[in-house]
Amino acid sequence: MDPISLLAAFLAAFGIISTDAVLHADSVSVSLYMSDELSKGTAKGEIIEDMFIAKMQEIGDVKSYFGSPSVRSNKSKTIGAVLAKTMKLEDMTAAIQHTFGMKTAAVNGSFAKDEKEGKLQLVAMVRDPDEPPFPLVIKRDNNESLPDMMGRAAQQVMEHLAPYITLVYLLQDADHKHDYAQVDDLIARELAAYASSAYYKERAGILNIAGIVALHKQNLPEAARLFEEADQTDPSLLIPRLNRAFVMLAADEEKGVDGYLKPTMDSARYQRSYTLLAAGDMIRAGALMSAGKFDQAAAALDDAEYWDPTSAAVPSLRAEICAERGDVTCVQKYKAKARSNLDNFETYPELASLYYHISWRKGEPLRPNDLRHEMSKPQLAPAKPVKVSAETGKTP
């Protein structure tokens, strides 16, 4: 263990440095200033800063397989930060964070009136440990509300500090509006920014999201191309290969799914990526169901449930097998389990098999996997026993 890591472990063991140095890894500290004179015609600086932070948190809270940064006001010091300052350990704390690959970015800015038009504007400096300082100037548009202005500014900051998370956020918003202009623009900018081979991991992640966007647009060939490019860019990122297999299933090419997925499943086992293993087994099950091999599909779903016992998608697919067999009681059993798992089931936009319904029936259109809506539908009533006349042997 290197000296800084050893010292960090020693200090943490004796409570000298709190563990919140780790808990606040990959965080963003925000400090915005507004003079009392300027706040008279608008709002207090603390309120405007809260608007800014609220939008950053909204973007950062989006569900993602890779996690997201936390955002806090610079006024909200953590216990560890206060203790480190008291003991004059700030530099050492920063060194420890750097050693463990942690990033703490900062947004510092102030409000002023534009000299020419007299409009409110925010002048800020965004500091990312991995990038040069990024200046930001946001001027209030005509008839623009303060929350809208702060939302626009916060989104620009997040596009710089956390472009991937911002892209996932914009993707989900675009899915509701059916307008992908902002998403396409950010993807183009980030692919240009990550053009160098040194950024292959970042580029692969963006290409995978671009493939998901193509799925949203019902463009299966383009989605397949982008997932293949993402896989070639970073073969250690298994998600694009799972998504490519999902496209094969959606395009009625289920015969090749199992063989295509085998190396990916082996790698996922080696990496202990249980969510990916469950997703892969669900795709395998979908391919087997499409081929009418329901017993083998049920076995694949057994594996998926082993990897992810809280999944709501697995029992939902089991219910479909039961429906194909005409077993209404079995359908009710697995729909009830899917319903009970909904609160804990993790869905990630990066994984097509968790974001979309497994369309195993031939010609069934691709649609979002809205399990909450599906589970809210009335349940099928169990079949009533048919009475047979003892005399005639016929139903009355």
CSV table of C-alpha atoms in Angstrom, one decimal:
chain,number,residue,atom,x,y,z
A,1,MET,CA,0.0,0.0,0.0
A,2,ASP,CA,1.4,3.4,-0.9
A,3,PRO,CA,2.1,6.0,2.0
A,4,ILE,CA,-1.0,8.2,1.3
A,5,SER,CA,-3.3,5.2,1.2
A,6,LEU,CA,-1.8,3.8,4.4
A,7,LEU,CA,-2.1,7.1,6.1
A,8,ALA,CA,-5.7,7.4,5.0
A,9,ALA,CA,-6.5,4.0,6.4
A,10,PHE,CA,-4.8,4.8,9.6
A,11,LEU,CA,-6.6,8.1,10.1
A,12,ALA,CA,-10.0,6.6,9.1
A,13,ALA,CA,-9.5,3.8,11.6
A,14,PHE,CA,-9.0,6.2,14.4
A,15,GLY,CA,-11.9,8.5,13.3
A,16,ILE,CA,-9.6,11.4,12.4
A,17,ILE,CA,-11.0,11.6,8.9
A,18,SER,CA,-14.7,10.7,8.5
A,19,THR,CA,-15.8,8.3,5.8
A,20,ASP,CA,-17.8,11.0,4.2
A,21,ALA,CA,-14.7,11.8,2.2
A,22,VAL,CA,-15.6,8.6,0.4
A,23,LEU,CA,-19.4,9.1,0.5
A,24,HIS,CA,-19.1,12.4,-1.3
A,25,ALA,CA,-16.8,11.2,-4.0
A,26,ASP,CA,-17.6,12.4,-7.5
A,27,SER,CA,-19.5,15.4,-6.0
A,28,VAL,CA,-20.1,18.9,-7.2
A,29,SER,CA,-19.8,21.8,-4.9
A,30,VAL,CA,-21.9,24.9,-5.8
A,31,SER,CA,-21.4,28.5,-4.6
A,32,LEU,CA,-23.3,31.4,-6.3
A,33,TYR,CA,-23.3,35.0,-5.0
A,34,MET,CA,-25.9,37.7,-5.5
A,35,SER,CA,-25.5,41.1,-3.9
A,36,ASP,CA,-28.3,42.4,-1.6
A,37,GLU,CA,-28.9,45.3,-4.0
A,38,LEU,CA,-29.4,43.0,-6.9
A,39,SER,CA,-31.6,40.6,-5.0
A,40,LYS,CA,-34.2,43.3,-4.3
A,41,GLY,CA,-35.6,43.1,-7.8
A,42,THR,CA,-35.3,39.4,-8.2
A,43,ALA,CA,-34.9,36.9,-5.3
A,44,LYS,CA,-32.4,36.2,-2.6
A,45,GLY,CA,-29.1,34.6,-3.6
A,46,GLU,CA,-29.8,31.5,-1.5
A,47,ILE,CA,-33.1,30.9,-3.3
A,48,ILE,CA,-31.6,31.3,-6.7
A,49,GLU,CA,-28.7,29.0,-5.8
A,50,ASP,CA,-31.3,26.4,-4.6
A,51,MET,CA,-33.0,26.6,-8.0
A,52,PHE,CA,-29.7,26.0,-9.7
A,53,ILE,CA,-28.8,23.1,-7.4
A,54,ALA,CA,-32.3,21.6,-7.7
A,55,LYS,CA,-31.9,21.3,-11.5
A,56,MET,CA,-28.5,19.8,-11.2
A,57,GLN,CA,-29.8,17.3,-8.7
A,58,GLU,CA,-32.8,16.5,-11.0
A,59,ILE,CA,-30.3,15.6,-13.8
A,60,GLY,CA,-28.0,13.8,-11.5
A,61,ASP,CA,-30.8,11.7,-10.0
A,62,VAL,CA,-31.6,10.0,-13.3
A,63,LYS,CA,-31.4,6.2,-13.1
A,64,SER,CA,-28.1,5.0,-14.7
A,65,TYR,CA,-26.2,1.7,-14.5
A,66,PHE,CA,-23.0,3.7,-13.9
A,67,GLY,CA,-24.2,5.9,-11.1
A,68,SER,CA,-24.1,9.7,-11.0
A,69,PRO,CA,-22.5,12.6,-9.2
A,70,SER,CA,-24.0,14.2,-6.0
A,71,VAL,CA,-24.6,17.9,-5.9
A,72,ARG,CA,-24.5,20.1,-2.8
A,73,SER,CA,-24.1,23.8,-1.8
A,74,ASN,CA,-20.7,24.9,-0.8
A,75,LYS,CA,-22.4,26.2,2.4
A,76,SER,CA,-23.2,22.6,3.4
A,77,LYS,CA,-19.9,21.3,4.7
A,78,THR,CA,-19.6,17.7,5.4
A,79,ILE,CA,-18.3,16.5,8.9
A,80,GLY,CA,-15.1,15.3,7.3
A,81,ALA,CA,-14.5,18.5,5.4
A,82,VAL,CA,-15.0,20.6,8.6
A,83,LEU,CA,-12.8,18.3,10.6
A,84,ALA,CA,-10.1,18.3,7.9
A,85,LYS,CA,-10.2,22.1,7.8
A,86,THR,CA,-9.9,22.3,11.6
A,87,MET,CA,-6.9,20.0,11.6
A,88,LYS,CA,-5.5,21.7,8.5
A,89,LEU,CA,-5.7,18.4,6.5
A,90,GLU,CA,-7.5,19.8,3.4
A,91,ASP,CA,-4.5,19.2,1.1
A,92,MET,CA,-4.1,15.6,2.5
A,93,THR,CA,-7.8,14.9,2.1
A,94,ALA,CA,-7.6,16.1,-1.6
A,95,ALA,CA,-4.6,13.9,-2.1
A,96,ILE,CA,-6.4,10.9,-0.7
A,97,GLN,CA,-9.4,11.6,-2.9
A,98,HIS,CA,-7.1,11.8,-5.9
A,99,THR,CA,-5.4,8.6,-4.9
A,100,PHE,CA,-8.6,6.7,-4.8
A,101,GLY,CA,-9.8,8.2,-8.1
A,102,MET,CA,-12.4,10.4,-6.5
A,103,LYS,CA,-13.4,13.7,-8.2
A,104,THR,CA,-14.8,16.8,-6.5
A,105,ALA,CA,-15.8,19.5,-9.0
A,106,ALA,CA,-16.8,23.1,-8.1
A,107,VAL,CA,-19.1,25.8,-9.6
A,108,ASN,CA,-18.3,29.3,-8.4
A,109,GLY,CA,-20.2,32.3,-9.8
A,110,SER,CA,-21.9,35.6,-9.2
A,111,PHE,CA,-24.8,37.5,-10.6
A,112,ALA,CA,-24.6,41.0,-12.2
A,113,LYS,CA,-26.5,43.2,-14.6
A,114,ASP,CA,-25.4,43.2,-18.2
A,115,GLU,CA,-24.0,46.7,-19.0
A,116,LYS,CA,-25.6,47.0,-22.4
A,117,GLU,CA,-29.1,45.7,-21.8
A,118,GLY,CA,-29.4,45.7,-18.1
A,119,LYS,CA,-30.3,42.0,-18.1
A,120,LEU,CA,-29.5,39.7,-15.2
A,121,GLN,CA,-26.6,37.4,-16.0
A,122,LEU,CA,-24.6,34.7,-14.2
A,123,VAL,CA,-20.9,34.6,-14.6
A,124,ALA,CA,-19.4,31.4,-13.3
A,125,MET,CA,-16.3,29.3,-13.4
A,126,VAL,CA,-16.7,25.5,-13.6
A,127,ARG,CA,-13.7,23.5,-12.3
A,128,ASP,CA,-13.3,19.8,-13.0
A,129,PRO,CA,-10.2,18.1,-11.7
A,130,ASP,CA,-9.7,16.4,-15.0
A,131,GLU,CA,-10.3,19.4,-17.3
A,132,PRO,CA,-9.2,23.0,-17.7
A,133,PRO,CA,-11.5,25.6,-16.0
A,134,PHE,CA,-14.6,26.2,-18.0
A,135,PRO,CA,-16.1,29.7,-18.0
A,136,LEU,CA,-19.9,30.1,-18.2
A,137,VAL,CA,-21.9,33.2,-18.9
A,138,ILE,CA,-25.7,32.8,-18.9
A,139,LYS,CA,-27.8,35.9,-19.7
A,140,ARG,CA,-31.5,36.0,-18.9
A,141,ASP,CA,-33.7,35.9,-22.0
A,142,ASN,CA,-36.7,38.2,-22.5
A,143,ASN,CA,-39.6,37.1,-20.4
A,144,GLU,CA,-37.6,34.1,-19.1
A,145,SER,CA,-38.5,33.1,-15.5
A,146,LEU,CA,-35.7,32.8,-13.0
A,147,PRO,CA,-36.2,29.0,-12.5
A,148,ASP,CA,-36.0,28.6,-16.3
A,149,MET,CA,-32.8,30.6,-16.4
A,150,MET,CA,-31.3,28.6,-13.6
A,151,GLY,CA,-32.4,25.4,-15.2
A,152,ARG,CA,-30.7,26.3,-18.4
A,153,ALA,CA,-27.5,27.3,-16.6
A,154,ALA,CA,-27.5,24.1,-14.5
A,155,GLN,CA,-27.9,21.9,-17.6
A,156,GLN,CA,-25.0,23.6,-19.3
A,157,VAL,CA,-22.8,22.9,-16.3
A,158,MET,CA,-23.9,19.3,-16.1
A,159,GLU,CA,-23.3,18.8,-19.8
A,160,HIS,CA,-19.7,19.8,-19.1
A,161,LEU,CA,-19.1,18.0,-15.8
A,162,ALA,CA,-21.3,14.9,-16.4
A,163,PRO,CA,-22.1,14.7,-20.1
A,164,TYR,CA,-23.1,11.0,-19.9
A,165,ILE,CA,-25.6,11.4,-17.1
A,166,THR,CA,-27.0,14.5,-18.8
A,167,LEU,CA,-27.4,12.5,-22.0
A,168,VAL,CA,-29.4,9.8,-20.1
A,169,TYR,CA,-31.6,12.5,-18.5
A,170,LEU,CA,-32.3,14.2,-21.9
A,171,LEU,CA,-33.0,10.8,-23.5
A,172,GLN,CA,-35.8,10.0,-21.0
A,173,ASP,CA,-37.2,13.5,-21.4
A,174,ALA,CA,-37.0,13.2,-25.2
A,175,ASP,CA,-38.8,9.9,-25.0
A,176,HIS,CA,-41.8,11.5,-23.5
A,177,LYS,CA,-41.8,14.5,-25.9
A,178,HIS,CA,-40.8,12.4,-29.0
A,179,ASP,CA,-38.3,15.1,-29.8
A,180,TYR,CA,-34.6,13.9,-29.9
A,181,ALA,CA,-33.0,17.1,-31.2
A,182,GLN,CA,-31.2,18.0,-27.9
A,183,VAL,CA,-30.1,14.4,-27.5
A,184,ASP,CA,-28.7,14.1,-31.0
A,185,ASP,CA,-26.9,17.4,-30.6
A,186,LEU,CA,-25.2,16.3,-27.3
A,187,ILE,CA,-24.3,12.9,-28.8
A,188,ALA,CA,-22.6,14.6,-31.8
A,189,ARG,CA,-20.7,17.0,-29.5
A,190,GLU,CA,-19.5,14.3,-27.2
A,191,LEU,CA,-18.4,11.9,-30.0
A,192,ALA,CA,-16.4,14.8,-31.4
A,193,ALA,CA,-14.9,15.5,-27.9
A,194,TYR,CA,-14.0,11.8,-27.4
A,195,ALA,CA,-12.7,11.3,-30.9
A,196,SER,CA,-9.2,10.5,-29.6
A,197,SER,CA,-8.5,6.8,-29.0
A,198,ALA,CA,-7.4,7.8,-25.4
A,199,TYR,CA,-11.1,8.3,-24.6
A,200,TYR,CA,-12.3,4.9,-25.9
A,201,LYS,CA,-14.3,4.1,-22.8
A,202,GLU,CA,-16.2,7.4,-22.8
A,203,ARG,CA,-16.8,7.0,-26.6
A,204,ALA,CA,-18.1,3.5,-26.2
A,205,GLY,CA,-20.6,4.6,-23.6
A,206,ILE,CA,-21.9,7.5,-25.8
A,207,LEU,CA,-22.2,5.1,-28.8
A,208,ASN,CA,-24.2,2.7,-26.7
A,209,ILE,CA,-26.6,5.5,-25.7
A,210,ALA,CA,-26.8,6.5,-29.4
A,211,GLY,CA,-27.9,3.0,-30.1
A,212,ILE,CA,-30.6,3.2,-27.5
A,213,VAL,CA,-31.8,6.5,-29.2
A,214,ALA,CA,-32.0,4.6,-32.5
A,215,LEU,CA,-34.2,2.0,-30.8
A,216,HIS,CA,-36.4,4.9,-29.5
A,217,LYS,CA,-36.7,6.0,-33.1
A,218,GLN,CA,-37.6,2.4,-34.2
A,219,ASN,CA,-34.5,2.2,-36.4
A,220,LEU,CA,-33.2,-1.3,-35.7
A,221,PRO,CA,-30.5,-1.4,-38.4
A,222,GLU,CA,-28.9,1.8,-37.1
A,223,ALA,CA,-29.2,0.6,-33.5
A,224,ALA,CA,-27.4,-2.6,-34.4
A,225,ARG,CA,-24.6,-0.7,-36.2
A,226,LEU,CA,-24.1,1.6,-33.2
A,227,PHE,CA,-24.0,-1.2,-30.7
A,228,GLU,CA,-21.5,-3.1,-32.8
A,229,GLU,CA,-19.3,0.1,-33.0
A,230,ALA,CA,-19.5,0.6,-29.2
A,231,ASP,CA,-18.5,-3.0,-28.7
A,232,GLN,CA,-15.5,-2.7,-31.0
A,233,THR,CA,-14.5,0.6,-29.3
A,234,ASP,CA,-14.4,-1.0,-25.8
A,235,PRO,CA,-14.9,-4.8,-25.8
A,236,SER,CA,-14.8,-4.8,-22.0
A,237,LEU,CA,-18.1,-2.9,-21.9
A,238,LEU,CA,-20.5,-5.7,-22.1
A,239,ILE,CA,-23.8,-3.7,-22.4
A,240,PRO,CA,-23.5,-3.0,-26.1
A,241,ARG,CA,-23.3,-6.7,-26.9
A,242,LEU,CA,-26.4,-7.4,-24.8
A,243,ASN,CA,-28.2,-4.6,-26.6
A,244,ARG,CA,-27.0,-6.0,-30.0
A,245,ALA,CA,-28.5,-9.4,-29.0
A,246,PHE,CA,-31.8,-7.7,-28.0
A,247,VAL,CA,-31.9,-6.1,-31.5
A,248,MET,CA,-31.5,-9.6,-33.0
A,249,LEU,CA,-34.5,-10.7,-31.0
A,250,ALA,CA,-36.5,-7.6,-32.0
A,251,ALA,CA,-35.6,-8.2,-35.6
A,252,ASP,CA,-36.8,-11.9,-35.5
A,253,GLU,CA,-33.3,-13.2,-35.7
A,254,GLU,CA,-33.7,-15.3,-32.6
A,255,LYS,CA,-31.8,-18.3,-33.9
A,256,GLY,CA,-28.5,-16.6,-33.5
A,257,VAL,CA,-29.1,-15.0,-30.1
A,258,ASP,CA,-27.9,-17.9,-27.8
A,259,GLY,CA,-24.6,-18.4,-29.7
A,260,TYR,CA,-23.9,-14.6,-29.9
A,261,LEU,CA,-24.5,-14.1,-26.2
A,262,LYS,CA,-22.4,-17.0,-24.9
A,263,PRO,CA,-19.0,-15.1,-24.8
A,264,THR,CA,-20.7,-12.1,-23.2
A,265,MET,CA,-22.3,-14.2,-20.5
A,266,ASP,CA,-19.0,-15.9,-19.8
A,267,SER,CA,-17.4,-12.4,-19.4
A,268,ALA,CA,-20.2,-11.2,-17.2
A,269,ARG,CA,-19.7,-14.2,-14.9
A,270,TYR,CA,-16.0,-13.4,-14.7
A,271,GLN,CA,-16.8,-9.7,-13.9
A,272,ARG,CA,-19.6,-10.8,-11.5
A,273,SER,CA,-22.0,-8.4,-13.3
A,274,TYR,CA,-25.2,-10.0,-12.0
A,275,THR,CA,-27.6,-7.4,-13.5
A,276,LEU,CA,-26.0,-8.0,-16.9
A,277,LEU,CA,-26.3,-11.8,-16.4
A,278,ALA,CA,-30.0,-11.5,-15.6
A,279,ALA,CA,-30.5,-9.2,-18.6
A,280,GLY,CA,-28.7,-11.7,-20.9
A,281,ASP,CA,-30.7,-14.7,-19.6
A,282,MET,CA,-34.0,-12.8,-20.2
A,283,ILE,CA,-32.9,-12.2,-23.8
A,284,ARG,CA,-32.1,-15.9,-24.2
A,285,ALA,CA,-35.5,-16.7,-22.7
A,286,GLY,CA,-37.1,-14.4,-25.2
A,287,ALA,CA,-35.3,-16.1,-28.1
A,288,LEU,CA,-36.4,-19.6,-26.8
A,289,MET,CA,-40.0,-18.4,-26.4
A,290,SER,CA,-40.0,-17.1,-29.9
A,291,ALA,CA,-38.9,-20.6,-31.1
A,292,GLY,CA,-41.6,-22.2,-29.1
A,293,LYS,CA,-39.1,-23.9,-26.7
A,294,PHE,CA,-41.0,-22.9,-23.5
A,295,ASP,CA,-39.4,-25.4,-21.2
A,296,GLN,CA,-35.9,-24.2,-22.1
A,297,ALA,CA,-37.1,-20.6,-21.8
A,298,ALA,CA,-38.4,-21.3,-18.3
A,299,ALA,CA,-34.9,-22.7,-17.4
A,300,ALA,CA,-33.3,-19.5,-18.7
A,301,LEU,CA,-35.6,-17.5,-16.6
A,302,ASP,CA,-34.6,-19.7,-13.6
A,303,ASP,CA,-31.1,-18.5,-14.2
A,304,ALA,CA,-32.2,-14.9,-14.6
A,305,GLU,CA,-34.1,-15.0,-11.3
A,306,TYR,CA,-31.0,-16.5,-9.6
A,307,TRP,CA,-28.9,-13.5,-10.7
A,308,ASP,CA,-31.6,-10.9,-9.9
A,309,PRO,CA,-34.2,-12.2,-7.4
A,310,THR,CA,-35.9,-8.7,-7.2
A,311,SER,CA,-36.6,-8.4,-10.9
A,312,ALA,CA,-40.1,-7.7,-12.0
A,313,ALA,CA,-39.4,-8.4,-15.6
A,314,VAL,CA,-38.5,-12.1,-15.0
A,315,PRO,CA,-41.8,-13.1,-13.4
A,316,SER,CA,-43.6,-11.0,-16.0
A,317,LEU,CA,-42.0,-13.2,-18.7
A,318,ARG,CA,-42.8,-16.3,-16.8
A,319,ALA,CA,-46.5,-15.2,-16.7
A,320,GLU,CA,-46.3,-15.0,-20.5
A,321,ILE,CA,-45.1,-18.6,-20.7
A,322,CYS,CA,-48.0,-19.6,-18.4
A,323,ALA,CA,-50.4,-17.8,-20.7
A,324,GLU,CA,-49.1,-19.7,-23.7
A,325,ARG,CA,-49.8,-22.9,-21.9
A,326,GLY,CA,-53.3,-21.8,-20.8
A,327,ASP,CA,-52.5,-22.0,-17.1
A,328,VAL,CA,-54.4,-19.1,-15.6
A,329,THR,CA,-53.5,-19.9,-12.0
A,330,CYS,CA,-49.8,-19.8,-13.0
A,331,VAL,CA,-50.3,-16.4,-14.8
A,332,GLN,CA,-51.8,-14.9,-11.6
A,333,LYS,CA,-49.0,-16.3,-9.5
A,334,TYR,CA,-46.2,-14.8,-11.5
A,335,LYS,CA,-48.0,-11.5,-12.1
A,336,ALA,CA,-48.5,-11.2,-8.4
A,337,LYS,CA,-44.8,-11.7,-7.9
A,338,ALA,CA,-43.9,-9.2,-10.6
A,339,ARG,CA,-46.2,-6.7,-8.9
A,340,SER,CA,-44.6,-7.3,-5.5
A,341,ASN,CA,-41.1,-6.8,-7.0
A,342,LEU,CA,-41.9,-3.5,-8.7
A,343,ASP,CA,-40.7,-1.3,-5.8
A,344,ASN,CA,-37.2,-2.9,-5.8
A,345,PHE,CA,-36.8,-3.7,-9.5
A,346,GLU,CA,-33.9,-1.7,-11.1
A,347,THR,CA,-34.4,-0.6,-14.7
A,348,TYR,CA,-31.5,1.1,-16.6
A,349,PRO,CA,-31.9,3.1,-19.8
A,350,GLU,CA,-28.6,1.8,-21.0
A,351,LEU,CA,-29.9,-1.8,-21.1
A,352,ALA,CA,-32.5,-2.4,-23.9
A,353,SER,CA,-33.8,-5.6,-22.3
A,354,LEU,CA,-34.6,-3.7,-19.1
A,355,TYR,CA,-36.0,-0.6,-20.8
A,356,TYR,CA,-38.0,-2.4,-23.5
A,357,HIS,CA,-40.5,-5.2,-23.4
A,358,ILE,CA,-39.0,-8.5,-24.6
A,359,SER,CA,-40.9,-8.8,-27.9
A,360,TRP,CA,-40.6,-12.5,-28.5
A,361,ARG,CA,-43.7,-12.8,-30.7
A,362,LYS,CA,-43.1,-12.5,-34.4
A,363,GLY,CA,-43.9,-9.1,-35.8
A,364,GLU,CA,-44.7,-7.6,-32.3
A,365,PRO,CA,-43.7,-3.9,-32.3
A,366,LEU,CA,-41.0,-2.6,-30.0
A,367,ARG,CA,-42.5,-0.8,-27.0
A,368,PRO,CA,-41.2,0.5,-23.6
A,369,ASN,CA,-41.4,-2.0,-20.7
A,370,ASP,CA,-44.0,-0.2,-18.6
A,371,LEU,CA,-44.5,-2.9,-16.0
A,372,ARG,CA,-46.4,-0.6,-13.6
A,373,HIS,CA,-49.0,0.0,-16.3
A,374,GLU,CA,-49.2,-3.7,-17.2
A,375,MET,CA,-49.5,-4.8,-13.6
A,376,SER,CA,-52.4,-2.3,-13.0
A,377,LYS,CA,-54.6,-4.1,-15.6
A,378,PRO,CA,-57.3,-6.3,-14.1
A,379,GLN,CA,-56.1,-9.8,-13.5
A,380,LEU,CA,-57.6,-12.8,-15.3
A,381,ALA,CA,-60.1,-14.7,-13.3
A,382,PRO,CA,-59.4,-18.4,-12.7
A,383,ALA,CA,-61.3,-20.8,-14.9
A,384,LYS,CA,-64.5,-22.0,-13.4
A,385,PRO,CA,-65.1,-25.8,-13.3
A,386,VAL,CA,-67.6,-27.0,-16.0
A,387,LYS,CA,-70.5,-29.0,-14.6
A,388,VAL,CA,-71.3,-32.2,-16.5
A,389,SER,CA,-74.6,-34.0,-16.3
A,390,ALA,CA,-74.3,-37.5,-14.8
A,391,GLU,CA,-77.1,-38.7,-17.0
A,392,THR,CA,-76.2,-37.4,-20.4
A,393,GLY,CA,-72.5,-36.7,-20.0
A,394,LYS,CA,-73.1,-33.3,-21.6
A,395,THR,CA,-72.8,-29.8,-20.2
A,396,PRO,CA,-76.2,-28.3,-19.1
